[in-house]
Amino acid sequence: MHLSGVLAGQATPQLARVQEFAHDRSIVAIEMSAVERIDFVCAGAFLNAVSRIEGQRKSVQIVGATPIIRALLLLIGVSPRHFVKKPQ
């Protein structure tokens, strides 16, 4: 699943696509190298989406997040174990 551009606010369409993508997978790889920026509100919504996916006993892998995006996601509560160099 590729996310791109600026993720702001609830980012409902993008996060809904992540949920759909996760539906029939046990490992959900989210490619974020094309994400320019993510705001605090969207980071919280992203954390909620990751938590919902994990609640379904699925693994989430975040690939390609820039250091600033990674720092915000870690600050908001996304676990460091989600960040990988290459999806498996």
XYZ file of N, CA and C in Angstrom:
264
model
N 0.854 -1.169 0.000
C 0.000 0.000 0.000
C 0.896 1.226 0.000
N 0.708 2.121 -0.957
C 1.502 3.340 -1.057
C 0.689 4.543 -0.613
N 1.256 5.308 0.302
C 0.680 6.591 0.674
C 1.587 7.673 0.110
N 0.992 8.809 -0.266
C 1.808 9.873 -0.831
C 1.202 11.234 -0.539
N 2.020 12.268 -0.768
C 1.554 13.639 -0.603
C 1.552 14.087 0.840
N 0.669 15.031 1.112
C 0.515 15.588 2.454
C -0.676 14.904 3.112
N -0.444 14.315 4.266
C -1.520 13.672 5.025
C -1.902 14.618 6.156
N -3.116 15.134 6.085
C -3.549 16.129 7.063
C -4.951 15.809 7.555
N -5.260 16.269 8.761
C -6.580 16.044 9.340
C -6.822 14.565 9.567
N -8.038 14.146 9.383
C -8.371 12.737 9.567
C -7.906 11.867 8.401
N -7.598 12.475 7.250
C -7.125 11.747 6.064
C -7.984 10.513 5.801
N -9.266 10.668 5.932
C -10.198 9.545 5.853
C -10.060 8.711 4.581
N -9.968 9.312 3.389
C -9.860 8.457 2.192
C -8.591 7.599 2.181
N -7.462 8.200 2.554
C -6.215 7.440 2.542
C -6.224 6.328 3.585
N -6.677 6.634 4.773
C -6.682 5.622 5.830
C -7.734 4.549 5.575
N -8.809 4.905 4.895
C -9.807 3.904 4.501
C -9.189 2.929 3.497
N -8.341 3.449 2.601
C -7.657 2.580 1.637
C -6.708 1.617 2.359
N -6.069 2.091 3.419
C -5.192 1.223 4.207
C -6.011 0.096 4.826
N -7.158 0.434 5.392
C -8.035 -0.589 5.996
C -8.478 -1.608 4.947
N -8.857 -1.137 3.754
C -9.267 -2.049 2.683
C -8.115 -2.948 2.257
N -6.929 -2.353 2.141
C -5.739 -3.096 1.742
C -5.436 -4.199 2.764
N -5.646 -3.918 4.026
C -5.335 -4.866 5.097
C -6.335 -6.013 5.178
N -7.483 -5.833 4.559
C -8.586 -6.784 4.723
C -8.179 -8.243 4.490
N -7.489 -8.542 3.391
C -7.192 -9.939 3.066
C -5.696 -10.267 3.162
N -4.984 -9.550 4.025
C -3.556 -9.788 4.199
C -3.233 -10.031 5.671
N -2.221 -10.834 5.912
C -1.767 -11.025 7.296
C -0.621 -10.070 7.617
N 0.137 -9.652 6.589
C 1.187 -8.653 6.750
C 0.814 -7.452 5.902
N 0.692 -6.310 6.545
C 0.254 -5.087 5.871
C 1.450 -4.143 5.780
N 2.036 -4.045 4.585
C 3.180 -3.168 4.355
C 2.663 -1.824 3.833
N 3.043 -0.752 4.512
C 2.613 0.593 4.132
C 3.844 1.376 3.700
N 3.928 1.681 2.420
C 5.051 2.413 1.844
C 4.791 3.908 1.997
N 5.706 4.594 2.713
C 5.508 6.015 2.999
C 6.607 6.915 2.430
N 7.430 6.406 1.521
C 8.539 7.206 1.001
C 8.063 8.423 0.209
N 6.846 8.389 -0.320
C 6.313 9.509 -1.093
C 5.467 10.468 -0.252
N 5.402 10.235 1.052
C 4.653 11.133 1.936
C 5.532 12.344 2.233
N 5.037 13.518 1.885
C 5.792 14.752 2.095
C 5.723 15.213 3.541
N 4.534 15.079 4.126
C 4.305 15.608 5.466
C 3.089 14.918 6.049
N 3.083 14.797 7.378
C 1.907 14.275 8.079
C 1.699 15.161 9.300
N 0.482 15.607 9.498
C 0.239 16.477 10.654
C -0.136 15.644 11.878
N -0.206 16.326 13.011
C -0.432 15.667 14.295
C -1.772 14.928 14.333
N -2.816 15.545 13.796
C -4.149 14.921 13.803
C -4.136 13.646 12.962
N -3.528 13.719 11.788
C -3.470 12.548 10.918
C -2.602 11.454 11.533
N -1.535 11.841 12.227
C -0.689 10.849 12.891
C -1.505 10.063 13.921
N -2.378 10.755 14.644
C -3.253 10.075 15.599
C -4.230 9.136 14.909
N -4.795 9.590 13.796
C -5.711 8.736 13.029
C -4.962 7.533 12.458
N -3.727 7.750 12.041
C -2.894 6.660 11.523
C -2.626 5.625 12.618
N -2.301 6.108 13.821
C -2.094 5.206 14.961
C -3.354 4.383 15.229
N -4.514 5.013 15.177
C -5.775 4.281 15.380
C -5.965 3.214 14.310
N -5.636 3.543 13.054
C -5.765 2.571 11.967
C -4.821 1.390 12.193
N -3.579 1.673 12.587
C -2.612 0.605 12.865
C -3.120 -0.268 14.012
N -3.663 0.343 15.043
C -4.194 -0.413 16.184
C -5.359 -1.306 15.780
N -6.237 -0.783 14.921
C -7.365 -1.602 14.446
C -6.872 -2.800 13.639
N -5.882 -2.571 12.782
C -5.335 -3.662 11.973
C -4.695 -4.706 12.870
N -3.913 -4.260 13.846
C -3.285 -5.206 14.771
C -4.314 -5.946 15.614
N -5.434 -5.307 15.889
C -6.508 -5.952 16.634
C -7.092 -7.136 15.883
N -6.840 -7.197 14.589
C -7.292 -8.314 13.752
C -6.195 -9.367 13.599
N -5.168 -9.272 14.470
C -4.035 -10.207 14.468
C -3.246 -10.163 13.170
N -3.026 -8.962 12.685
C -2.237 -8.751 11.480
C -1.007 -7.936 11.850
N 0.027 -8.085 11.052
C 1.278 -7.373 11.287
C 1.342 -6.150 10.368
N 1.730 -5.008 10.925
C 1.864 -3.777 10.151
C 3.339 -3.447 10.009
N 3.760 -3.171 8.764
C 5.134 -2.771 8.488
C 5.103 -1.417 7.797
N 5.844 -0.455 8.332
C 5.934 0.879 7.740
C 7.307 0.985 7.086
N 7.287 1.273 5.786
C 8.510 1.297 4.999
C 8.717 2.695 4.422
N 9.946 3.189 4.468
C 10.305 4.405 3.760
C 9.891 5.717 4.399
N 9.488 5.710 5.643
C 9.100 6.964 6.304
C 10.350 7.814 6.520
N 10.254 9.106 6.243
C 11.377 10.004 6.471
C 11.642 10.091 7.974
N 12.833 10.527 8.361
C 13.135 10.624 9.798
C 12.144 11.504 10.565
N 11.688 12.599 9.981
C 10.755 13.490 10.691
C 9.378 12.832 10.837
N 8.945 12.125 9.811
C 7.651 11.421 9.895
C 7.767 10.277 10.891
N 8.855 9.555 10.827
C 9.076 8.465 11.787
C 9.074 8.998 13.218
N 9.748 10.125 13.449
C 9.811 10.712 14.792
C 8.416 11.075 15.297
N 7.595 11.682 14.434
C 6.237 12.047 14.858
C 5.421 10.802 15.167
N 5.505 9.784 14.312
C 4.729 8.563 14.543
C 5.180 7.860 15.830
N 6.491 7.871 16.088
C 6.983 7.294 17.346
C 6.475 8.097 18.534
N 6.496 9.421 18.417
C 6.024 10.303 19.486
C 4.550 10.057 19.793
N 3.752 9.845 18.762
C 2.309 9.684 18.925
C 1.966 8.294 19.477
N 2.919 7.325 19.360
C 2.669 6.013 19.954
C 2.817 4.822 19.042
N 3.212 5.021 17.785
C 3.459 3.886 16.897
C 4.737 3.204 17.379
N 4.694 1.903 17.504
C 5.827 1.145 18.033
C 6.997 1.124 17.042
N 8.231 1.196 17.552
C 9.400 1.119 16.667
C 9.460 -0.170 15.857
N 8.847 -1.235 16.350
C 8.892 -2.512 15.631
C 8.157 -2.457 14.295
N 7.302 -1.457 14.098
C 6.570 -1.332 12.840
C 7.445 -0.819 11.703
N 8.533 -0.142 12.017
C 9.378 0.454 10.989
C 10.393 -0.560 10.499
N 10.361 -0.846 9.201
C 11.276 -1.817 8.604
C 11.924 -1.182 7.384
N 13.090 -1.718 7.004
C 13.796 -1.204 5.826
C 13.164 -1.723 4.539
N 12.760 -3.007 4.546
C 12.117 -3.617 3.388
C 10.963 -4.473 3.870
N 9.829 -4.435 3.160
C 8.696 -5.280 3.572
C 9.039 -6.758 3.409
N 8.458 -7.555 4.269
C 8.731 -8.993 4.220
C 7.613 -9.749 3.565
